[in-house]
Amino acid sequence: MIDVKKGLEGVVLTPVEVDRLTVTNAGELKKSLALQFSAGSSNVYLDLSNIKYMDSTGVSVLISGVKSSREQNRSFILRNVQPDVRKLLSLMKIDKIIDIE
């Protein structure tokens, strides 16, 4: 399940009730991100504080989010990235194409 909160800074999406972003649940996040970008949200934040593991499907959702944000001229920013996920993003050089707070 994806929790969506709208505020002054933009929209914050938070995967809840899961600690892994994998092939089994990444589709829901991809749909939520696409909806926010198509709705014209200026800043989209993805709070990964609950996510301790991510597989290649999860990474592809993040790349898709970057692509969509650039096509729509929007900001896409990751927040609260856990150490193991940050290490994965760094090894795959994803941290070079996406903003991480």
PDB file of N, CA and C in Angstrom:
ATOM      1  N   MET A   1       0.839  -1.177   0.000  1.00  0.00           N
ATOM      2  CA  MET A   1       0.000   0.000   0.000  1.00  0.00           C
ATOM      3  C   MET A   1       0.886   1.242   0.000  1.00  0.00           C
ATOM      4  N   ILE A   2       0.463   2.258  -0.736  1.00  0.00           N
ATOM      5  CA  ILE A   2       1.216   3.503  -0.842  1.00  0.00           C
ATOM      6  C   ILE A   2       0.426   4.615  -0.159  1.00  0.00           C
ATOM      7  N   ASP A   3       1.031   5.225   0.853  1.00  0.00           N
ATOM      8  CA  ASP A   3       0.427   6.366   1.530  1.00  0.00           C
ATOM      9  C   ASP A   3       0.806   7.628   0.753  1.00  0.00           C
ATOM     10  N   VAL A   4      -0.180   8.452   0.432  1.00  0.00           N
ATOM     11  CA  VAL A   4       0.049   9.683  -0.316  1.00  0.00           C
ATOM     12  C   VAL A   4      -0.368  10.863   0.545  1.00  0.00           C
ATOM     13  N   LYS A   5       0.568  11.778   0.764  1.00  0.00           N
ATOM     14  CA  LYS A   5       0.277  12.987   1.536  1.00  0.00           C
ATOM     15  C   LYS A   5       0.657  14.190   0.697  1.00  0.00           C
ATOM     16  N   LYS A   6      -0.291  15.111   0.567  1.00  0.00           N
ATOM     17  CA  LYS A   6      -0.034  16.343  -0.176  1.00  0.00           C
ATOM     18  C   LYS A   6       0.209  17.466   0.817  1.00  0.00           C
ATOM     19  N   GLY A   7       1.223  18.257   0.526  1.00  0.00           N
ATOM     20  CA  GLY A   7       1.553  19.381   1.386  1.00  0.00           C
ATOM     21  C   GLY A   7       2.054  20.543   0.565  1.00  0.00           C
ATOM     22  N   LEU A   8       2.541  21.561   1.245  1.00  0.00           N
ATOM     23  CA  LEU A   8       3.032  22.757   0.563  1.00  0.00           C
ATOM     24  C   LEU A   8       4.261  22.475  -0.305  1.00  0.00           C
ATOM     25  N   GLU A   9       5.095  21.546   0.126  1.00  0.00           N
ATOM     26  CA  GLU A   9       6.325  21.257  -0.617  1.00  0.00           C
ATOM     27  C   GLU A   9       6.100  20.327  -1.801  1.00  0.00           C
ATOM     28  N   GLY A  10       4.970  19.656  -1.849  1.00  0.00           N
ATOM     29  CA  GLY A  10       4.670  18.708  -2.919  1.00  0.00           C
ATOM     30  C   GLY A  10       3.939  17.497  -2.369  1.00  0.00           C
ATOM     31  N   VAL A  11       4.141  16.390  -3.029  1.00  0.00           N
ATOM     32  CA  VAL A  11       3.479  15.143  -2.651  1.00  0.00           C
ATOM     33  C   VAL A  11       4.529  14.174  -2.132  1.00  0.00           C
ATOM     34  N   VAL A  12       4.214  13.526  -0.994  1.00  0.00           N
ATOM     35  CA  VAL A  12       5.110  12.530  -0.421  1.00  0.00           C
ATOM     36  C   VAL A  12       4.430  11.171  -0.526  1.00  0.00           C
ATOM     37  N   LEU A  13       5.088  10.242  -1.222  1.00  0.00           N
ATOM     38  CA  LEU A  13       4.615   8.864  -1.329  1.00  0.00           C
ATOM     39  C   LEU A  13       5.444   8.007  -0.386  1.00  0.00           C
ATOM     40  N   THR A  14       4.773   7.178   0.400  1.00  0.00           N
ATOM     41  CA  THR A  14       5.458   6.301   1.338  1.00  0.00           C
ATOM     42  C   THR A  14       4.901   4.891   1.235  1.00  0.00           C
ATOM     43  N   PRO A  15       5.735   3.929   0.823  1.00  0.00           N
ATOM     44  CA  PRO A  15       5.273   2.544   0.872  1.00  0.00           C
ATOM     45  C   PRO A  15       5.101   2.138   2.337  1.00  0.00           C
ATOM     46  N   VAL A  16       3.940   1.586   2.670  1.00  0.00           N
ATOM     47  CA  VAL A  16       3.675   1.156   4.044  1.00  0.00           C
ATOM     48  C   VAL A  16       3.328  -0.321   4.052  1.00  0.00           C
ATOM     49  N   GLU A  17       3.483  -0.914   5.205  1.00  0.00           N
ATOM     50  CA  GLU A  17       3.194  -2.326   5.435  1.00  0.00           C
ATOM     51  C   GLU A  17       4.127  -3.257   4.668  1.00  0.00           C
ATOM     52  N   VAL A  18       5.211  -2.711   4.114  1.00  0.00           N
ATOM     53  CA  VAL A  18       6.225  -3.529   3.448  1.00  0.00           C
ATOM     54  C   VAL A  18       7.602  -2.988   3.805  1.00  0.00           C
ATOM     55  N   ASP A  19       8.594  -3.868   3.779  1.00  0.00           N
ATOM     56  CA  ASP A  19       9.962  -3.407   4.000  1.00  0.00           C
ATOM     57  C   ASP A  19      10.861  -3.768   2.827  1.00  0.00           C
ATOM     58  N   ARG A  20      10.233  -4.284   1.758  1.00  0.00           N
ATOM     59  CA  ARG A  20      10.955  -4.669   0.550  1.00  0.00           C
ATOM     60  C   ARG A  20      10.228  -4.112  -0.664  1.00  0.00           C
ATOM     61  N   LEU A  21      10.997  -3.621  -1.607  1.00  0.00           N
ATOM     62  CA  LEU A  21      10.425  -3.155  -2.870  1.00  0.00           C
ATOM     63  C   LEU A  21      10.908  -4.134  -3.936  1.00  0.00           C
ATOM     64  N   THR A  22      10.013  -5.044  -4.322  1.00  0.00           N
ATOM     65  CA  THR A  22      10.374  -6.137  -5.219  1.00  0.00           C
ATOM     66  C   THR A  22       9.336  -6.282  -6.330  1.00  0.00           C
ATOM     67  N   VAL A  23       9.544  -7.280  -7.150  1.00  0.00           N
ATOM     68  CA  VAL A  23       8.653  -7.556  -8.266  1.00  0.00           C
ATOM     69  C   VAL A  23       7.209  -7.763  -7.805  1.00  0.00           C
ATOM     70  N   THR A  24       7.019  -8.233  -6.585  1.00  0.00           N
ATOM     71  CA  THR A  24       5.667  -8.510  -6.090  1.00  0.00           C
ATOM     72  C   THR A  24       4.870  -7.258  -5.741  1.00  0.00           C
ATOM     73  N   ASN A  25       5.548  -6.146  -5.446  1.00  0.00           N
ATOM     74  CA  ASN A  25       4.800  -4.961  -5.028  1.00  0.00           C
ATOM     75  C   ASN A  25       5.218  -3.663  -5.729  1.00  0.00           C
ATOM     76  N   ALA A  26       6.192  -3.717  -6.608  1.00  0.00           N
ATOM     77  CA  ALA A  26       6.695  -2.500  -7.254  1.00  0.00           C
ATOM     78  C   ALA A  26       5.688  -1.886  -8.226  1.00  0.00           C
ATOM     79  N   GLY A  27       4.805  -2.697  -8.783  1.00  0.00           N
ATOM     80  CA  GLY A  27       3.817  -2.193  -9.734  1.00  0.00           C
ATOM     81  C   GLY A  27       2.913  -1.133  -9.134  1.00  0.00           C
ATOM     82  N   GLU A  28       2.538  -1.331  -7.887  1.00  0.00           N
ATOM     83  CA  GLU A  28       1.673  -0.350  -7.209  1.00  0.00           C
ATOM     84  C   GLU A  28       2.387   0.990  -7.065  1.00  0.00           C
ATOM     85  N   LEU A  29       3.659   0.953  -6.707  1.00  0.00           N
ATOM     86  CA  LEU A  29       4.429   2.197  -6.586  1.00  0.00           C
ATOM     87  C   LEU A  29       4.572   2.865  -7.946  1.00  0.00           C
ATOM     88  N   LYS A  30       4.830   2.100  -8.985  1.00  0.00           N
ATOM     89  CA  LYS A  30       4.979   2.663 -10.326  1.00  0.00           C
ATOM     90  C   LYS A  30       3.698   3.384 -10.750  1.00  0.00           C
ATOM     91  N   LYS A  31       2.551   2.772 -10.482  1.00  0.00           N
ATOM     92  CA  LYS A  31       1.266   3.398 -10.820  1.00  0.00           C
ATOM     93  C   LYS A  31       1.057   4.688 -10.029  1.00  0.00           C
ATOM     94  N   SER A  32       1.397   4.664  -8.743  1.00  0.00           N
ATOM     95  CA  SER A  32       1.236   5.852  -7.901  1.00  0.00           C
ATOM     96  C   SER A  32       2.120   6.998  -8.368  1.00  0.00           C
ATOM     97  N   LEU A  33       3.359   6.682  -8.730  1.00  0.00           N
ATOM     98  CA  LEU A  33       4.267   7.719  -9.233  1.00  0.00           C
ATOM     99  C   LEU A  33       3.738   8.302 -10.539  1.00  0.00           C
ATOM    100  N   ALA A  34       3.315   7.445 -11.453  1.00  0.00           N
ATOM    101  CA  ALA A  34       2.797   7.916 -12.742  1.00  0.00           C
ATOM    102  C   ALA A  34       1.589   8.823 -12.538  1.00  0.00           C
ATOM    103  N   LEU A  35       0.725   8.459 -11.601  1.00  0.00           N
ATOM    104  CA  LEU A  35      -0.457   9.263 -11.314  1.00  0.00           C
ATOM    105  C   LEU A  35      -0.072  10.645 -10.815  1.00  0.00           C
ATOM    106  N   GLN A  36       0.906  10.721  -9.933  1.00  0.00           N
ATOM    107  CA  GLN A  36       1.325  12.010  -9.383  1.00  0.00           C
ATOM    108  C   GLN A  36       1.964  12.890 -10.444  1.00  0.00           C
ATOM    109  N   PHE A  37       2.784  12.300 -11.307  1.00  0.00           N
ATOM    110  CA  PHE A  37       3.412  13.096 -12.359  1.00  0.00           C
ATOM    111  C   PHE A  37       2.381  13.567 -13.375  1.00  0.00           C
ATOM    112  N   SER A  38       1.438  12.713 -13.730  1.00  0.00           N
ATOM    113  CA  SER A  38       0.420  13.113 -14.708  1.00  0.00           C
ATOM    114  C   SER A  38      -0.559  14.129 -14.118  1.00  0.00           C
ATOM    115  N   ALA A  39      -0.704  14.122 -12.778  1.00  0.00           N
ATOM    116  CA  ALA A  39      -1.605  15.070 -12.118  1.00  0.00           C
ATOM    117  C   ALA A  39      -0.976  16.455 -11.986  1.00  0.00           C
ATOM    118  N   GLY A  40       0.302  16.557 -12.331  1.00  0.00           N
ATOM    119  CA  GLY A  40       0.952  17.863 -12.298  1.00  0.00           C
ATOM    120  C   GLY A  40       1.573  18.231 -10.965  1.00  0.00           C
ATOM    121  N   SER A  41       1.797  17.260 -10.086  1.00  0.00           N
ATOM    122  CA  SER A  41       2.452  17.551  -8.813  1.00  0.00           C
ATOM    123  C   SER A  41       3.853  18.085  -9.086  1.00  0.00           C
ATOM    124  N   SER A  42       4.172  19.236  -8.513  1.00  0.00           N
ATOM    125  CA  SER A  42       5.450  19.873  -8.828  1.00  0.00           C
ATOM    126  C   SER A  42       6.641  19.118  -8.241  1.00  0.00           C
ATOM    127  N   ASN A  43       6.547  18.746  -6.997  1.00  0.00           N
ATOM    128  CA  ASN A  43       7.608  17.993  -6.347  1.00  0.00           C
ATOM    129  C   ASN A  43       7.030  16.675  -5.863  1.00  0.00           C
ATOM    130  N   VAL A  44       7.681  15.591  -6.248  1.00  0.00           N
ATOM    131  CA  VAL A  44       7.256  14.272  -5.786  1.00  0.00           C
ATOM    132  C   VAL A  44       8.402  13.684  -4.976  1.00  0.00           C
ATOM    133  N   TYR A  45       8.106  13.393  -3.730  1.00  0.00           N
ATOM    134  CA  TYR A  45       9.081  12.800  -2.817  1.00  0.00           C
ATOM    135  C   TYR A  45       8.694  11.347  -2.577  1.00  0.00           C
ATOM    136  N   LEU A  46       9.676  10.473  -2.577  1.00  0.00           N
ATOM    137  CA  LEU A  46       9.447   9.070  -2.255  1.00  0.00           C
ATOM    138  C   LEU A  46      10.180   8.777  -0.955  1.00  0.00           C
ATOM    139  N   ASP A  47       9.415   8.531   0.086  1.00  0.00           N
ATOM    140  CA  ASP A  47       9.972   8.245   1.403  1.00  0.00           C
ATOM    141  C   ASP A  47      10.235   6.749   1.509  1.00  0.00           C
ATOM    142  N   LEU A  48      11.502   6.376   1.558  1.00  0.00           N
ATOM    143  CA  LEU A  48      11.886   4.961   1.608  1.00  0.00           C
ATOM    144  C   LEU A  48      12.294   4.520   3.005  1.00  0.00           C
ATOM    145  N   SER A  49      11.813   5.208   4.023  1.00  0.00           N
ATOM    146  CA  SER A  49      12.228   4.891   5.392  1.00  0.00           C
ATOM    147  C   SER A  49      11.873   3.463   5.806  1.00  0.00           C
ATOM    148  N   ASN A  50      10.839   2.874   5.231  1.00  0.00           N
ATOM    149  CA  ASN A  50      10.441   1.511   5.573  1.00  0.00           C
ATOM    150  C   ASN A  50      11.137   0.457   4.721  1.00  0.00           C
ATOM    151  N   ILE A  51      11.760   0.858   3.627  1.00  0.00           N
ATOM    152  CA  ILE A  51      12.305  -0.095   2.653  1.00  0.00           C
ATOM    153  C   ILE A  51      13.750  -0.449   3.000  1.00  0.00           C
ATOM    154  N   LYS A  52      13.951  -1.722   3.348  1.00  0.00           N
ATOM    155  CA  LYS A  52      15.273  -2.202   3.728  1.00  0.00           C
ATOM    156  C   LYS A  52      15.938  -3.020   2.626  1.00  0.00           C
ATOM    157  N   TYR A  53      15.151  -3.398   1.614  1.00  0.00           N
ATOM    158  CA  TYR A  53      15.678  -4.210   0.507  1.00  0.00           C
ATOM    159  C   TYR A  53      14.964  -3.806  -0.775  1.00  0.00           C
ATOM    160  N   MET A  54      15.702  -3.806  -1.877  1.00  0.00           N
ATOM    161  CA  MET A  54      15.128  -3.473  -3.170  1.00  0.00           C
ATOM    162  C   MET A  54      15.771  -4.378  -4.214  1.00  0.00           C
ATOM    163  N   ASP A  55      14.934  -4.973  -5.075  1.00  0.00           N
ATOM    164  CA  ASP A  55      15.490  -5.777  -6.156  1.00  0.00           C
ATOM    165  C   ASP A  55      15.535  -4.952  -7.440  1.00  0.00           C
ATOM    166  N   SER A  56      15.893  -5.586  -8.545  1.00  0.00           N
ATOM    167  CA  SER A  56      16.046  -4.864  -9.804  1.00  0.00           C
ATOM    168  C   SER A  56      14.739  -4.242 -10.287  1.00  0.00           C
ATOM    169  N   THR A  57      13.616  -4.853  -9.960  1.00  0.00           N
ATOM    170  CA  THR A  57      12.325  -4.278 -10.338  1.00  0.00           C
ATOM    171  C   THR A  57      12.093  -2.972  -9.582  1.00  0.00           C
ATOM    172  N   GLY A  58      12.437  -2.947  -8.317  1.00  0.00           N
ATOM    173  CA  GLY A  58      12.327  -1.717  -7.538  1.00  0.00           C
ATOM    174  C   GLY A  58      13.200  -0.616  -8.104  1.00  0.00           C
ATOM    175  N   VAL A  59      14.415  -0.969  -8.495  1.00  0.00           N
ATOM    176  CA  VAL A  59      15.326   0.003  -9.100  1.00  0.00           C
ATOM    177  C   VAL A  59      14.737   0.519 -10.408  1.00  0.00           C
ATOM    178  N   SER A  60      14.139  -0.370 -11.203  1.00  0.00           N
ATOM    179  CA  SER A  60      13.564   0.067 -12.477  1.00  0.00           C
ATOM    180  C   SER A  60      12.399   1.026 -12.264  1.00  0.00           C
ATOM    181  N   VAL A  61      11.653   0.871 -11.165  1.00  0.00           N
ATOM    182  CA  VAL A  61      10.575   1.810 -10.843  1.00  0.00           C
ATOM    183  C   VAL A  61      11.163   3.192 -10.550  1.00  0.00           C
ATOM    184  N   LEU A  62      12.277   3.225  -9.845  1.00  0.00           N
ATOM    185  CA  LEU A  62      12.922   4.515  -9.563  1.00  0.00           C
ATOM    186  C   LEU A  62      13.404   5.173 -10.855  1.00  0.00           C
ATOM    187  N   ILE A  63      13.993   4.390 -11.741  1.00  0.00           N
ATOM    188  CA  ILE A  63      14.458   4.928 -13.021  1.00  0.00           C
ATOM    189  C   ILE A  63      13.276   5.435 -13.836  1.00  0.00           C
ATOM    190  N   SER A  64      12.185   4.701 -13.804  1.00  0.00           N
ATOM    191  CA  SER A  64      10.971   5.132 -14.495  1.00  0.00           C
ATOM    192  C   SER A  64      10.470   6.456 -13.919  1.00  0.00           C
ATOM    193  N   GLY A  65      10.552   6.590 -12.596  1.00  0.00           N
ATOM    194  CA  GLY A  65      10.155   7.834 -11.938  1.00  0.00           C
ATOM    195  C   GLY A  65      11.024   9.006 -12.365  1.00  0.00           C
ATOM    196  N   VAL A  66      12.321   8.771 -12.498  1.00  0.00           N
ATOM    197  CA  VAL A  66      13.238   9.817 -12.962  1.00  0.00           C
ATOM    198  C   VAL A  66      12.868  10.234 -14.378  1.00  0.00           C
ATOM    199  N   LYS A  67      12.633   9.251 -15.227  1.00  0.00           N
ATOM    200  CA  LYS A  67      12.268   9.541 -16.619  1.00  0.00           C
ATOM    201  C   LYS A  67      10.973  10.356 -16.683  1.00  0.00           C
ATOM    202  N   SER A  68       9.964   9.926 -15.947  1.00  0.00           N
ATOM    203  CA  SER A  68       8.685  10.644 -15.943  1.00  0.00           C
ATOM    204  C   SER A  68       8.836  12.061 -15.414  1.00  0.00           C
ATOM    205  N   SER A  69       9.623  12.215 -14.354  1.00  0.00           N
ATOM    206  CA  SER A  69       9.798  13.549 -13.775  1.00  0.00           C
ATOM    207  C   SER A  69      10.471  14.487 -14.763  1.00  0.00           C
ATOM    208  N   ARG A  70      11.431  13.977 -15.496  1.00  0.00           N
ATOM    209  CA  ARG A  70      12.123  14.818 -16.478  1.00  0.00           C
ATOM    210  C   ARG A  70      11.218  15.161 -17.657  1.00  0.00           C
ATOM    211  N   GLU A  71      10.420  14.195 -18.089  1.00  0.00           N
ATOM    212  CA  GLU A  71       9.488  14.451 -19.192  1.00  0.00           C
ATOM    213  C   GLU A  71       8.445  15.502 -18.812  1.00  0.00           C
ATOM    214  N   GLN A  72       8.040  15.503 -17.549  1.00  0.00           N
ATOM    215  CA  GLN A  72       7.025  16.427 -17.066  1.00  0.00           C
ATOM    216  C   GLN A  72       7.627  17.689 -16.438  1.00  0.00           C
ATOM    217  N   ASN A  73       8.960  17.776 -16.464  1.00  0.00           N
ATOM    218  CA  ASN A  73       9.671  18.907 -15.862  1.00  0.00           C
ATOM    219  C   ASN A  73       9.295  19.078 -14.388  1.00  0.00           C
ATOM    220  N   ARG A  74       9.345  17.981 -13.658  1.00  0.00           N
ATOM    221  CA  ARG A  74       9.012  17.943 -12.238  1.00  0.00           C
ATOM    222  C   ARG A  74      10.224  17.451 -11.439  1.00  0.00           C
ATOM    223  N   SER A  75      10.168  17.635 -10.142  1.00  0.00           N
ATOM    224  CA  SER A  75      11.220  17.127  -9.259  1.00  0.00           C
ATOM    225  C   SER A  75      10.811  15.776  -8.691  1.00  0.00           C
ATOM    226  N   PHE A  76      11.763  14.861  -8.624  1.00  0.00           N
ATOM    227  CA  PHE A  76      11.562  13.545  -8.018  1.00  0.00           C
ATOM    228  C   PHE A  76      12.719  13.319  -7.066  1.00  0.00           C
ATOM    229  N   ILE A  77      12.410  13.199  -5.780  1.00  0.00           N
ATOM    230  CA  ILE A  77      13.435  13.163  -4.741  1.00  0.00           C
ATOM    231  C   ILE A  77      13.176  12.000  -3.798  1.00  0.00           C
ATOM    232  N   LEU A  78      14.236  11.247  -3.495  1.00  0.00           N
ATOM    233  CA  LEU A  78      14.141  10.168  -2.519  1.00  0.00           C
ATOM    234  C   LEU A  78      14.485  10.705  -1.141  1.00  0.00           C
ATOM    235  N   ARG A  79      13.743  10.227  -0.154  1.00  0.00           N
ATOM    236  CA  ARG A  79      13.993  10.623   1.240  1.00  0.00           C
ATOM    237  C   ARG A  79      14.184   9.380   2.100  1.00  0.00           C
ATOM    238  N   ASN A  80      14.937   9.551   3.163  1.00  0.00           N
ATOM    239  CA  ASN A  80      15.093   8.525   4.201  1.00  0.00           C
ATOM    240  C   ASN A  80      15.491   7.173   3.626  1.00  0.00           C
ATOM    241  N   VAL A  81      16.492   7.178   2.751  1.00  0.00           N
ATOM    242  CA  VAL A  81      16.958   5.948   2.123  1.00  0.00           C
ATOM    243  C   VAL A  81      17.806   5.163   3.130  1.00  0.00           C
ATOM    244  N   GLN A  82      17.433   3.920   3.344  1.00  0.00           N
ATOM    245  CA  GLN A  82      18.132   3.063   4.292  1.00  0.00           C
ATOM    246  C   GLN A  82      19.529   2.706   3.754  1.00  0.00           C
ATOM    247  N   PRO A  83      20.488   2.417   4.646  1.00  0.00           N
ATOM    248  CA  PRO A  83      21.879   2.188   4.227  1.00  0.00           C
ATOM    249  C   PRO A  83      22.057   1.115   3.148  1.00  0.00           C
ATOM    250  N   ASP A  84      21.391  -0.031   3.266  1.00  0.00           N
ATOM    251  CA  ASP A  84      21.563  -1.089   2.265  1.00  0.00           C
ATOM    252  C   ASP A  84      21.011  -0.676   0.907  1.00  0.00           C
ATOM    253  N   VAL A  85      19.912   0.041   0.911  1.00  0.00           N
ATOM    254  CA  VAL A  85      19.323   0.511  -0.346  1.00  0.00           C
ATOM    255  C   VAL A  85      20.211   1.602  -0.944  1.00  0.00           C
ATOM    256  N   ARG A  86      20.723   2.470  -0.109  1.00  0.00           N
ATOM    257  CA  ARG A  86      21.623   3.530  -0.587  1.00  0.00           C
ATOM    258  C   ARG A  86      22.869   2.909  -1.218  1.00  0.00           C
ATOM    259  N   LYS A  87      23.396   1.865  -0.593  1.00  0.00           N
ATOM    260  CA  LYS A  87      24.576   1.184  -1.127  1.00  0.00           C
ATOM    261  C   LYS A  87      24.272   0.589  -2.505  1.00  0.00           C
ATOM    262  N   LEU A  88      23.106  -0.035  -2.651  1.00  0.00           N
ATOM    263  CA  LEU A  88      22.695  -0.593  -3.938  1.00  0.00           C
ATOM    264  C   LEU A  88      22.599   0.498  -4.998  1.00  0.00           C
ATOM    265  N   LEU A  89      21.954   1.605  -4.658  1.00  0.00           N
ATOM    266  CA  LEU A  89      21.805   2.710  -5.607  1.00  0.00           C
ATOM    267  C   LEU A  89      23.156   3.293  -6.001  1.00  0.00           C
ATOM    268  N   SER A  90      24.076   3.317  -5.060  1.00  0.00           N
ATOM    269  CA  SER A  90      25.418   3.810  -5.339  1.00  0.00           C
ATOM    270  C   SER A  90      26.181   2.839  -6.246  1.00  0.00           C
ATOM    271  N   LEU A  91      26.101   1.543  -5.964  1.00  0.00           N
ATOM    272  CA  LEU A  91      26.780   0.548  -6.793  1.00  0.00           C
ATOM    273  C   LEU A  91      26.272   0.562  -8.227  1.00  0.00           C
ATOM    274  N   MET A  92      24.987   0.824  -8.388  1.00  0.00           N
ATOM    275  CA  MET A  92      24.381   0.843  -9.722  1.00  0.00           C
ATOM    276  C   MET A  92      24.454   2.229 -10.360  1.00  0.00           C
ATOM    277  N   LYS A  93      25.067   3.187  -9.643  1.00  0.00           N
ATOM    278  CA  LYS A  93      25.227   4.570 -10.112  1.00  0.00           C
ATOM    279  C   LYS A  93      23.889   5.296 -10.283  1.00  0.00           C
ATOM    280  N   ILE A  94      22.836   4.780  -9.669  1.00  0.00           N
ATOM    281  CA  ILE A  94      21.522   5.428  -9.719  1.00  0.00           C
ATOM    282  C   ILE A  94      21.559   6.740  -8.925  1.00  0.00           C
ATOM    283  N   ASP A  95      22.416   6.790  -7.915  1.00  0.00           N
ATOM    284  CA  ASP A  95      22.521   8.007  -7.117  1.00  0.00           C
ATOM    285  C   ASP A  95      23.053   9.192  -7.926  1.00  0.00           C
ATOM    286  N   LYS A  96      23.558   8.934  -9.125  1.00  0.00           N
ATOM    287  CA  LYS A  96      24.046  10.006 -10.004  1.00  0.00           C
ATOM    288  C   LYS A  96      22.930  10.647 -10.820  1.00  0.00           C
ATOM    289  N   ILE A  97      21.787   9.942 -10.956  1.00  0.00           N
ATOM    290  CA  ILE A  97      20.705  10.461 -11.793  1.00  0.00           C
ATOM    291  C   ILE A  97      19.461  10.845 -11.005  1.00  0.00           C
ATOM    292  N   ILE A  98      19.456  10.558  -9.710  1.00  0.00           N
ATOM    293  CA  ILE A  98      18.283  10.859  -8.888  1.00  0.00           C
ATOM    294  C   ILE A  98      18.709  11.641  -7.653  1.00  0.00           C
ATOM    295  N   ASP A  99      17.863  12.564  -7.238  1.00  0.00           N
ATOM    296  CA  ASP A  99      18.151  13.352  -6.039  1.00  0.00           C
ATOM    297  C   ASP A  99      17.804  12.540  -4.793  1.00  0.00           C
ATOM    298  N   ILE A 100      18.741  12.515  -3.852  1.00  0.00           N
ATOM    299  CA  ILE A 100      18.538  11.800  -2.591  1.00  0.00           C
ATOM    300  C   ILE A 100      18.788  12.784  -1.454  1.00  0.00           C
ATOM    301  N   GLU A 101      17.804  12.901  -0.570  1.00  0.00           N
ATOM    302  CA  GLU A 101      17.960  13.772   0.607  1.00  0.00           C
ATOM    303  C   GLU A 101      18.444  12.953   1.780  1.00  0.00           C
TER     304      GLU A 101
END
